[in-house]
């Protein structure tokens, strides 16, 4: 069965960096686009970033552009989110999620989600 | 990338039907048939309920249906059940980005 397991969250000071990982199993990871979606405590969902199945294209929300980098290692079935210059408003549970399209342009909906990892930005 | 607009809350009694609206713009909801809906129970990850405006994933009850008119998409839940009480979010493709609605809390009275 499809599994997505995030890791790497924790407490970090403003201005510092953190890298999240998402280990995928149960499907051919290299065939699917992948997203990061976040949810601040008590708030709604916010789309963060997408990466094409082959890593050839990446797009970001305006709120993280220039600070966050999405990447993937298809040989390790792992998705990453490098977060730099972190701000208090980046505090959230970060979910990785699969785009259901294979080898095509992502359709920006999410058929499988991880359980999330909490990132807290605080001094 | 402004958030889509959803009502903050809706409520209904068991057996009734409710509809949650999701209003965007001609740059997102109005231009693409790539609207999806998610159900989220407290402390849980979201679950896909509707994709591409009106399609249901395997395993999702046919009590859930979706539609779209112009810049507004809608999720209808018929025959409300206690377990439907949750937060619901719409999401739309917006040209190389995704945009969610603010979420709607459904209370089953």
PDB file of C-alpha atoms in Angstrom:
ATOM      1  CA  UNK A   1       0.000   0.000   0.000  1.00  0.00           C
ATOM      2  CA  UNK A   2       1.073   3.569  -0.600  1.00  0.00           C
ATOM      3  CA  UNK A   3       2.939   5.098   2.328  1.00  0.00           C
ATOM      4  CA  UNK A   4       4.438   8.533   2.757  1.00  0.00           C
ATOM      5  CA  UNK A   5       6.436   9.170   5.924  1.00  0.00           C
ATOM      6  CA  UNK A   6       7.732  12.645   6.700  1.00  0.00           C
ATOM      7  CA  UNK A   7      10.617  13.375   9.040  1.00  0.00           C
ATOM      8  CA  UNK A   8      12.964  16.195   9.968  1.00  0.00           C
ATOM      9  CA  UNK A   9      10.619  18.533  11.785  1.00  0.00           C
ATOM     10  CA  UNK A  10      11.467  20.195  15.070  1.00  0.00           C
ATOM     11  CA  UNK A  11      12.061  23.494  16.802  1.00  0.00           C
ATOM     12  CA  UNK A  12      14.344  25.958  15.004  1.00  0.00           C
ATOM     13  CA  UNK A  13      15.258  29.588  15.575  1.00  0.00           C
ATOM     14  CA  UNK A  14      14.171  32.311  13.153  1.00  0.00           C
ATOM     15  CA  UNK A  15      16.624  32.717  10.304  1.00  0.00           C
ATOM     16  CA  UNK A  16      17.948  29.181  10.557  1.00  0.00           C
ATOM     17  CA  UNK A  17      17.484  26.249   8.177  1.00  0.00           C
ATOM     18  CA  UNK A  18      15.829  22.848   8.286  1.00  0.00           C
ATOM     19  CA  UNK A  19      15.466  19.994   5.785  1.00  0.00           C
ATOM     20  CA  UNK A  20      12.387  17.814   5.697  1.00  0.00           C
ATOM     21  CA  UNK A  21      12.299  14.365   4.131  1.00  0.00           C
ATOM     22  CA  UNK A  22       9.424  12.236   2.884  1.00  0.00           C
ATOM     23  CA  UNK A  23      10.089   8.528   2.368  1.00  0.00           C
ATOM     24  CA  UNK A  24       7.760   6.935  -0.159  1.00  0.00           C
ATOM     25  CA  UNK A  25       6.855   3.282  -0.558  1.00  0.00           C
ATOM     26  CA  UNK A  26       4.205   1.096  -2.133  1.00  0.00           C
ATOM     27  CA  UNK A  27       4.278   2.759  -5.549  1.00  0.00           C
ATOM     28  CA  UNK A  28       6.721   3.695  -8.307  1.00  0.00           C
ATOM     29  CA  UNK A  29       7.917   6.971  -6.812  1.00  0.00           C
ATOM     30  CA  UNK A  30       9.772   8.070  -9.944  1.00  0.00           C
ATOM     31  CA  UNK A  31       6.530   8.126 -11.945  1.00  0.00           C
ATOM     32  CA  UNK A  32       4.621  10.707  -9.903  1.00  0.00           C
ATOM     33  CA  UNK A  33       4.760  14.398  -9.190  1.00  0.00           C
ATOM     34  CA  UNK A  34       4.978  15.268  -5.515  1.00  0.00           C
ATOM     35  CA  UNK A  35       3.885  18.227  -3.394  1.00  0.00           C
ATOM     36  CA  UNK A  36       4.448  19.777  -0.011  1.00  0.00           C
ATOM     37  CA  UNK A  37       1.401  21.217   1.750  1.00  0.00           C
ATOM     38  CA  UNK A  38       1.483  22.868   5.163  1.00  0.00           C
ATOM     39  CA  UNK A  39      -1.000  23.708   7.894  1.00  0.00           C
ATOM     40  CA  UNK A  40      -0.299  26.260  10.590  1.00  0.00           C
ATOM     41  CA  UNK A  41      -1.698  25.394  14.029  1.00  0.00           C
ATOM     42  CA  UNK A  42      -5.466  25.820  14.007  1.00  0.00           C
ATOM     43  CA  UNK A  43      -5.402  27.144  10.449  1.00  0.00           C
ATOM     44  CA  UNK A  44      -6.190  25.916   6.963  1.00  0.00           C
ATOM     45  CA  UNK A  45      -4.153  24.107   4.354  1.00  0.00           C
ATOM     46  CA  UNK A  46      -1.600  25.962   2.230  1.00  0.00           C
ATOM     47  CA  UNK A  47       0.037  24.572  -0.892  1.00  0.00           C
ATOM     48  CA  UNK A  48       3.820  25.036  -0.687  1.00  0.00           C
ATOM     49  CA  UNK A  49       5.614  23.463  -3.648  1.00  0.00           C
ATOM     50  CA  UNK A  50       5.499  20.856  -6.424  1.00  0.00           C
ATOM     51  CA  UNK A  51       8.146  18.880  -8.255  1.00  0.00           C
ATOM     52  CA  UNK A  52       7.647  16.996 -11.505  1.00  0.00           C
ATOM     53  CA  UNK A  53       8.047  13.217 -11.496  1.00  0.00           C
ATOM     54  CA  UNK A  54      11.531  13.524 -13.007  1.00  0.00           C
ATOM     55  CA  UNK A  55      12.555  16.640 -11.087  1.00  0.00           C
ATOM     56  CA  UNK A  56      12.592  18.713 -14.258  1.00  0.00           C
ATOM     57  CA  UNK A  57      10.236  21.403 -13.005  1.00  0.00           C
ATOM     58  CA  UNK A  58       9.585  22.913  -9.603  1.00  0.00           C
ATOM     59  CA  UNK A  59       7.110  25.597  -8.555  1.00  0.00           C
ATOM     60  CA  UNK A  60       6.555  27.388  -5.264  1.00  0.00           C
ATOM     61  CA  UNK A  61       4.004  29.435  -3.384  1.00  0.00           C
ATOM     62  CA  UNK A  62       4.893  33.118  -3.269  1.00  0.00           C
ATOM     63  CA  UNK A  63       5.185  32.886   0.518  1.00  0.00           C
ATOM     64  CA  UNK A  64       8.205  30.537   0.300  1.00  0.00           C
ATOM     65  CA  UNK A  65       9.738  31.400  -3.072  1.00  0.00           C
ATOM     66  CA  UNK A  66      13.450  32.090  -2.776  1.00  0.00           C
ATOM     67  CA  UNK A  67      13.678  30.512   0.677  1.00  0.00           C
ATOM     68  CA  UNK A  68      12.468  26.921   0.200  1.00  0.00           C
ATOM     69  CA  UNK A  69      13.738  24.332  -2.289  1.00  0.00           C
ATOM     70  CA  UNK A  70      11.916  21.149  -3.206  1.00  0.00           C
ATOM     71  CA  UNK A  71      13.945  18.222  -4.535  1.00  0.00           C
ATOM     72  CA  UNK A  72      13.759  14.472  -4.924  1.00  0.00           C
ATOM     73  CA  UNK A  73      16.038  11.467  -5.129  1.00  0.00           C
ATOM     74  CA  UNK A  74      14.241   8.864  -7.192  1.00  0.00           C
ATOM     75  CA  UNK A  75      16.935   6.286  -6.434  1.00  0.00           C
ATOM     76  CA  UNK A  76      16.069   6.621  -2.737  1.00  0.00           C
ATOM     77  CA  UNK A  77      12.298   7.111  -3.173  1.00  0.00           C
ATOM     78  CA  UNK A  78      12.582  10.268  -1.124  1.00  0.00           C
ATOM     79  CA  UNK A  79      11.220  13.801  -1.421  1.00  0.00           C
ATOM     80  CA  UNK A  80      12.888  16.740   0.311  1.00  0.00           C
ATOM     81  CA  UNK A  81      12.088  20.288   1.346  1.00  0.00           C
ATOM     82  CA  UNK A  82      15.050  22.500   2.188  1.00  0.00           C
ATOM     83  CA  UNK A  83      13.807  25.446   4.232  1.00  0.00           C
ATOM     84  CA  UNK A  84      16.114  28.425   4.692  1.00  0.00           C
ATOM     85  CA  UNK A  85      15.649  31.811   6.390  1.00  0.00           C
ATOM     86  CA  UNK A  86      12.805  30.415   8.445  1.00  0.00           C
ATOM     87  CA  UNK A  87      10.231  32.773   9.911  1.00  0.00           C
ATOM     88  CA  UNK A  88       7.711  32.436  12.706  1.00  0.00           C
ATOM     89  CA  UNK A  89       4.946  32.275  10.087  1.00  0.00           C
ATOM     90  CA  UNK A  90       6.495  29.098   8.672  1.00  0.00           C
ATOM     91  CA  UNK A  91       5.430  27.258  11.837  1.00  0.00           C
ATOM     92  CA  UNK A  92       3.160  24.465  10.630  1.00  0.00           C
ATOM     93  CA  UNK A  93       2.649  20.779  10.100  1.00  0.00           C
ATOM     94  CA  UNK A  94       4.239  19.950   6.756  1.00  0.00           C
ATOM     95  CA  UNK A  95       2.658  17.189   4.684  1.00  0.00           C
ATOM     96  CA  UNK A  96       4.064  15.537   1.608  1.00  0.00           C
ATOM     97  CA  UNK A  97       1.402  14.463  -0.844  1.00  0.00           C
ATOM     98  CA  UNK A  98       1.308  12.537  -4.112  1.00  0.00           C
ATOM     99  CA  UNK A  99      -0.097  13.987  -7.328  1.00  0.00           C
ATOM    100  CA  UNK A 100      -2.005  11.133  -8.996  1.00  0.00           C
ATOM    101  CA  UNK A 101      -0.834  11.775 -12.572  1.00  0.00           C
ATOM    102  CA  UNK A 102       1.873   9.503 -13.958  1.00  0.00           C
ATOM    103  CA  UNK A 103       4.552  10.909 -16.255  1.00  0.00           C
ATOM    104  CA  UNK A 104       2.394  13.931 -17.020  1.00  0.00           C
ATOM    105  CA  UNK A 105       1.995  17.483 -15.885  1.00  0.00           C
ATOM    106  CA  UNK A 106       0.781  17.469 -12.273  1.00  0.00           C
ATOM    107  CA  UNK A 107      -2.908  18.193 -11.781  1.00  0.00           C
ATOM    108  CA  UNK A 108      -2.440  19.719  -8.336  1.00  0.00           C
ATOM    109  CA  UNK A 109      -4.649  17.397  -6.391  1.00  0.00           C
ATOM    110  CA  UNK A 110      -3.446  14.936  -3.817  1.00  0.00           C
ATOM    111  CA  UNK A 111      -4.506  11.312  -3.555  1.00  0.00           C
ATOM    112  CA  UNK A 112      -2.136  10.193  -0.782  1.00  0.00           C
ATOM    113  CA  UNK A 113      -0.816  12.174   2.169  1.00  0.00           C
ATOM    114  CA  UNK A 114       1.765  11.531   4.833  1.00  0.00           C
ATOM    115  CA  UNK A 115       1.009  11.974   8.518  1.00  0.00           C
ATOM    116  CA  UNK A 116       2.889  15.289   8.622  1.00  0.00           C
ATOM    117  CA  UNK A 117       5.866  16.628  10.527  1.00  0.00           C
ATOM    118  CA  UNK A 118       5.679  19.684  12.783  1.00  0.00           C
ATOM    119  CA  UNK A 119       8.061  22.573  12.259  1.00  0.00           C
ATOM    120  CA  UNK A 120       8.143  25.225  14.977  1.00  0.00           C
ATOM    121  CA  UNK A 121      10.076  28.425  14.341  1.00  0.00           C
ATOM    122  CA  UNK A 122      10.704  30.170  17.623  1.00  0.00           C
ATOM    123  CA  UNK A 123      13.499  31.822  19.530  1.00  0.00           C
TER     124      UNK A 123
ATOM    125  CA  UNK B   1      -2.306  33.203  -5.051  1.00  0.00           C
ATOM    126  CA  UNK B   2      -5.191  34.455  -2.923  1.00  0.00           C
ATOM    127  CA  UNK B   3      -7.048  31.760  -1.010  1.00  0.00           C
ATOM    128  CA  UNK B   4     -10.356  30.516  -2.352  1.00  0.00           C
ATOM    129  CA  UNK B   5     -13.382  31.634  -0.354  1.00  0.00           C
ATOM    130  CA  UNK B   6     -15.374  29.104   1.663  1.00  0.00           C
ATOM    131  CA  UNK B   7     -17.961  29.635   4.397  1.00  0.00           C
ATOM    132  CA  UNK B   8     -16.380  29.240   7.816  1.00  0.00           C
ATOM    133  CA  UNK B   9     -19.039  26.841   8.986  1.00  0.00           C
ATOM    134  CA  UNK B  10     -22.092  24.908   7.901  1.00  0.00           C
ATOM    135  CA  UNK B  11     -24.353  22.588   9.807  1.00  0.00           C
ATOM    136  CA  UNK B  12     -27.078  20.057   9.193  1.00  0.00           C
ATOM    137  CA  UNK B  13     -29.029  17.294  10.852  1.00  0.00           C
ATOM    138  CA  UNK B  14     -28.502  13.613  10.161  1.00  0.00           C
ATOM    139  CA  UNK B  15     -30.113  12.617   6.891  1.00  0.00           C
ATOM    140  CA  UNK B  16     -30.160  16.141   5.509  1.00  0.00           C
ATOM    141  CA  UNK B  17     -28.082  17.511   2.638  1.00  0.00           C
ATOM    142  CA  UNK B  18     -25.635  20.383   2.824  1.00  0.00           C
ATOM    143  CA  UNK B  19     -23.621  22.264   0.235  1.00  0.00           C
ATOM    144  CA  UNK B  20     -20.281  23.979   0.734  1.00  0.00           C
ATOM    145  CA  UNK B  21     -19.289  26.634  -1.756  1.00  0.00           C
ATOM    146  CA  UNK B  22     -15.790  27.517  -2.915  1.00  0.00           C
ATOM    147  CA  UNK B  23     -15.379  30.784  -4.791  1.00  0.00           C
ATOM    148  CA  UNK B  24     -12.284  31.633  -6.749  1.00  0.00           C
ATOM    149  CA  UNK B  25     -11.496  33.692  -9.804  1.00  0.00           C
ATOM    150  CA  UNK B  26     -11.101  33.343 -13.532  1.00  0.00           C
ATOM    151  CA  UNK B  27      -7.426  32.558 -12.848  1.00  0.00           C
ATOM    152  CA  UNK B  28      -8.141  29.387 -10.918  1.00  0.00           C
ATOM    153  CA  UNK B  29     -11.564  27.782 -10.391  1.00  0.00           C
ATOM    154  CA  UNK B  30     -13.072  29.480 -13.427  1.00  0.00           C
ATOM    155  CA  UNK B  31     -10.349  28.435 -15.852  1.00  0.00           C
ATOM    156  CA  UNK B  32      -9.625  24.831 -14.973  1.00  0.00           C
ATOM    157  CA  UNK B  33     -11.612  21.705 -14.181  1.00  0.00           C
ATOM    158  CA  UNK B  34      -9.026  20.855 -11.547  1.00  0.00           C
ATOM    159  CA  UNK B  35     -10.974  21.514  -8.366  1.00  0.00           C
ATOM    160  CA  UNK B  36     -10.630  18.988  -5.571  1.00  0.00           C
ATOM    161  CA  UNK B  37     -12.147  18.601  -2.108  1.00  0.00           C
ATOM    162  CA  UNK B  38     -10.631  17.209   1.083  1.00  0.00           C
ATOM    163  CA  UNK B  39     -12.069  16.029   4.375  1.00  0.00           C
ATOM    164  CA  UNK B  40      -9.967  16.441   7.496  1.00  0.00           C
ATOM    165  CA  UNK B  41     -10.782  15.093  10.922  1.00  0.00           C
ATOM    166  CA  UNK B  42      -8.975  16.589  13.940  1.00  0.00           C
ATOM    167  CA  UNK B  43      -5.362  15.497  14.180  1.00  0.00           C
ATOM    168  CA  UNK B  44      -5.535  13.570  10.910  1.00  0.00           C
ATOM    169  CA  UNK B  45      -4.173  14.094   7.425  1.00  0.00           C
ATOM    170  CA  UNK B  46      -6.601  15.346   4.787  1.00  0.00           C
ATOM    171  CA  UNK B  47      -8.445  12.800   2.644  1.00  0.00           C
ATOM    172  CA  UNK B  48      -9.306  13.299  -1.020  1.00  0.00           C
ATOM    173  CA  UNK B  49     -13.089  13.236  -1.508  1.00  0.00           C
ATOM    174  CA  UNK B  50     -13.628  14.787  -4.965  1.00  0.00           C
ATOM    175  CA  UNK B  51     -11.219  15.496  -7.821  1.00  0.00           C
ATOM    176  CA  UNK B  52     -11.508  17.190 -11.190  1.00  0.00           C
ATOM    177  CA  UNK B  53     -14.667  18.971 -10.007  1.00  0.00           C
ATOM    178  CA  UNK B  54     -16.982  15.993  -9.754  1.00  0.00           C
ATOM    179  CA  UNK B  55     -15.103  12.690  -9.766  1.00  0.00           C
ATOM    180  CA  UNK B  56     -15.055  10.460  -6.706  1.00  0.00           C
ATOM    181  CA  UNK B  57     -12.046   8.332  -5.787  1.00  0.00           C
ATOM    182  CA  UNK B  58     -12.638   4.663  -5.234  1.00  0.00           C
ATOM    183  CA  UNK B  59     -13.945   4.060  -1.737  1.00  0.00           C
ATOM    184  CA  UNK B  60     -15.550   7.465  -1.244  1.00  0.00           C
ATOM    185  CA  UNK B  61     -19.269   7.330  -0.579  1.00  0.00           C
ATOM    186  CA  UNK B  62     -21.588   8.406  -3.387  1.00  0.00           C
ATOM    187  CA  UNK B  63     -23.205  10.720  -0.832  1.00  0.00           C
ATOM    188  CA  UNK B  64     -20.405  13.130  -1.753  1.00  0.00           C
ATOM    189  CA  UNK B  65     -20.708  15.016  -5.031  1.00  0.00           C
ATOM    190  CA  UNK B  66     -19.082  18.026  -6.644  1.00  0.00           C
ATOM    191  CA  UNK B  67     -19.985  20.594  -9.242  1.00  0.00           C
ATOM    192  CA  UNK B  68     -18.829  23.900 -10.668  1.00  0.00           C
ATOM    193  CA  UNK B  69     -20.423  26.964 -12.191  1.00  0.00           C
ATOM    194  CA  UNK B  70     -18.257  29.817 -13.336  1.00  0.00           C
ATOM    195  CA  UNK B  71     -15.808  30.754 -10.603  1.00  0.00           C
ATOM    196  CA  UNK B  72     -17.612  28.792  -7.892  1.00  0.00           C
ATOM    197  CA  UNK B  73     -17.286  25.117  -7.076  1.00  0.00           C
ATOM    198  CA  UNK B  74     -19.525  23.257  -4.679  1.00  0.00           C
ATOM    199  CA  UNK B  75     -19.406  20.133  -2.557  1.00  0.00           C
ATOM    200  CA  UNK B  76     -22.708  18.516  -1.642  1.00  0.00           C
ATOM    201  CA  UNK B  77     -23.057  15.895   1.045  1.00  0.00           C
ATOM    202  CA  UNK B  78     -26.384  14.096   1.081  1.00  0.00           C
ATOM    203  CA  UNK B  79     -27.783  11.878   3.831  1.00  0.00           C
ATOM    204  CA  UNK B  80     -25.575  13.492   6.462  1.00  0.00           C
ATOM    205  CA  UNK B  81     -24.030  11.126   8.955  1.00  0.00           C
ATOM    206  CA  UNK B  82     -22.296  11.801  12.247  1.00  0.00           C
ATOM    207  CA  UNK B  83     -18.928  10.760  10.812  1.00  0.00           C
ATOM    208  CA  UNK B  84     -19.165  13.487   8.173  1.00  0.00           C
ATOM    209  CA  UNK B  85     -18.457  16.062  10.879  1.00  0.00           C
ATOM    210  CA  UNK B  86     -15.055  17.414   9.899  1.00  0.00           C
ATOM    211  CA  UNK B  87     -13.277  20.284   8.184  1.00  0.00           C
ATOM    212  CA  UNK B  88     -13.582  20.468   4.410  1.00  0.00           C
ATOM    213  CA  UNK B  89     -11.181  22.204   2.045  1.00  0.00           C
ATOM    214  CA  UNK B  90     -11.402  22.941  -1.648  1.00  0.00           C
ATOM    215  CA  UNK B  91      -8.316  23.286  -3.809  1.00  0.00           C
ATOM    216  CA  UNK B  92      -7.782  24.475  -7.362  1.00  0.00           C
ATOM    217  CA  UNK B  93      -5.007  24.500  -9.910  1.00  0.00           C
ATOM    218  CA  UNK B  94      -4.001  28.099 -10.525  1.00  0.00           C
ATOM    219  CA  UNK B  95      -1.418  27.888 -13.270  1.00  0.00           C
ATOM    220  CA  UNK B  96       1.806  26.339 -11.909  1.00  0.00           C
ATOM    221  CA  UNK B  97       0.553  26.678  -8.354  1.00  0.00           C
ATOM    222  CA  UNK B  98      -2.177  25.325  -6.163  1.00  0.00           C
ATOM    223  CA  UNK B  99      -4.552  27.305  -3.999  1.00  0.00           C
ATOM    224  CA  UNK B 100      -6.728  26.084  -1.135  1.00  0.00           C
ATOM    225  CA  UNK B 101      -9.858  27.499   0.359  1.00  0.00           C
ATOM    226  CA  UNK B 102      -9.849  28.643   3.958  1.00  0.00           C
ATOM    227  CA  UNK B 103     -11.797  25.589   5.067  1.00  0.00           C
ATOM    228  CA  UNK B 104     -15.332  24.933   6.269  1.00  0.00           C
ATOM    229  CA  UNK B 105     -16.225  23.290   9.558  1.00  0.00           C
ATOM    230  CA  UNK B 106     -19.180  20.957   9.115  1.00  0.00           C
ATOM    231  CA  UNK B 107     -21.212  20.292  12.231  1.00  0.00           C
ATOM    232  CA  UNK B 108     -23.733  17.461  12.257  1.00  0.00           C
ATOM    233  CA  UNK B 109     -26.384  18.495  14.741  1.00  0.00           C
TER     234      UNK B 109
END
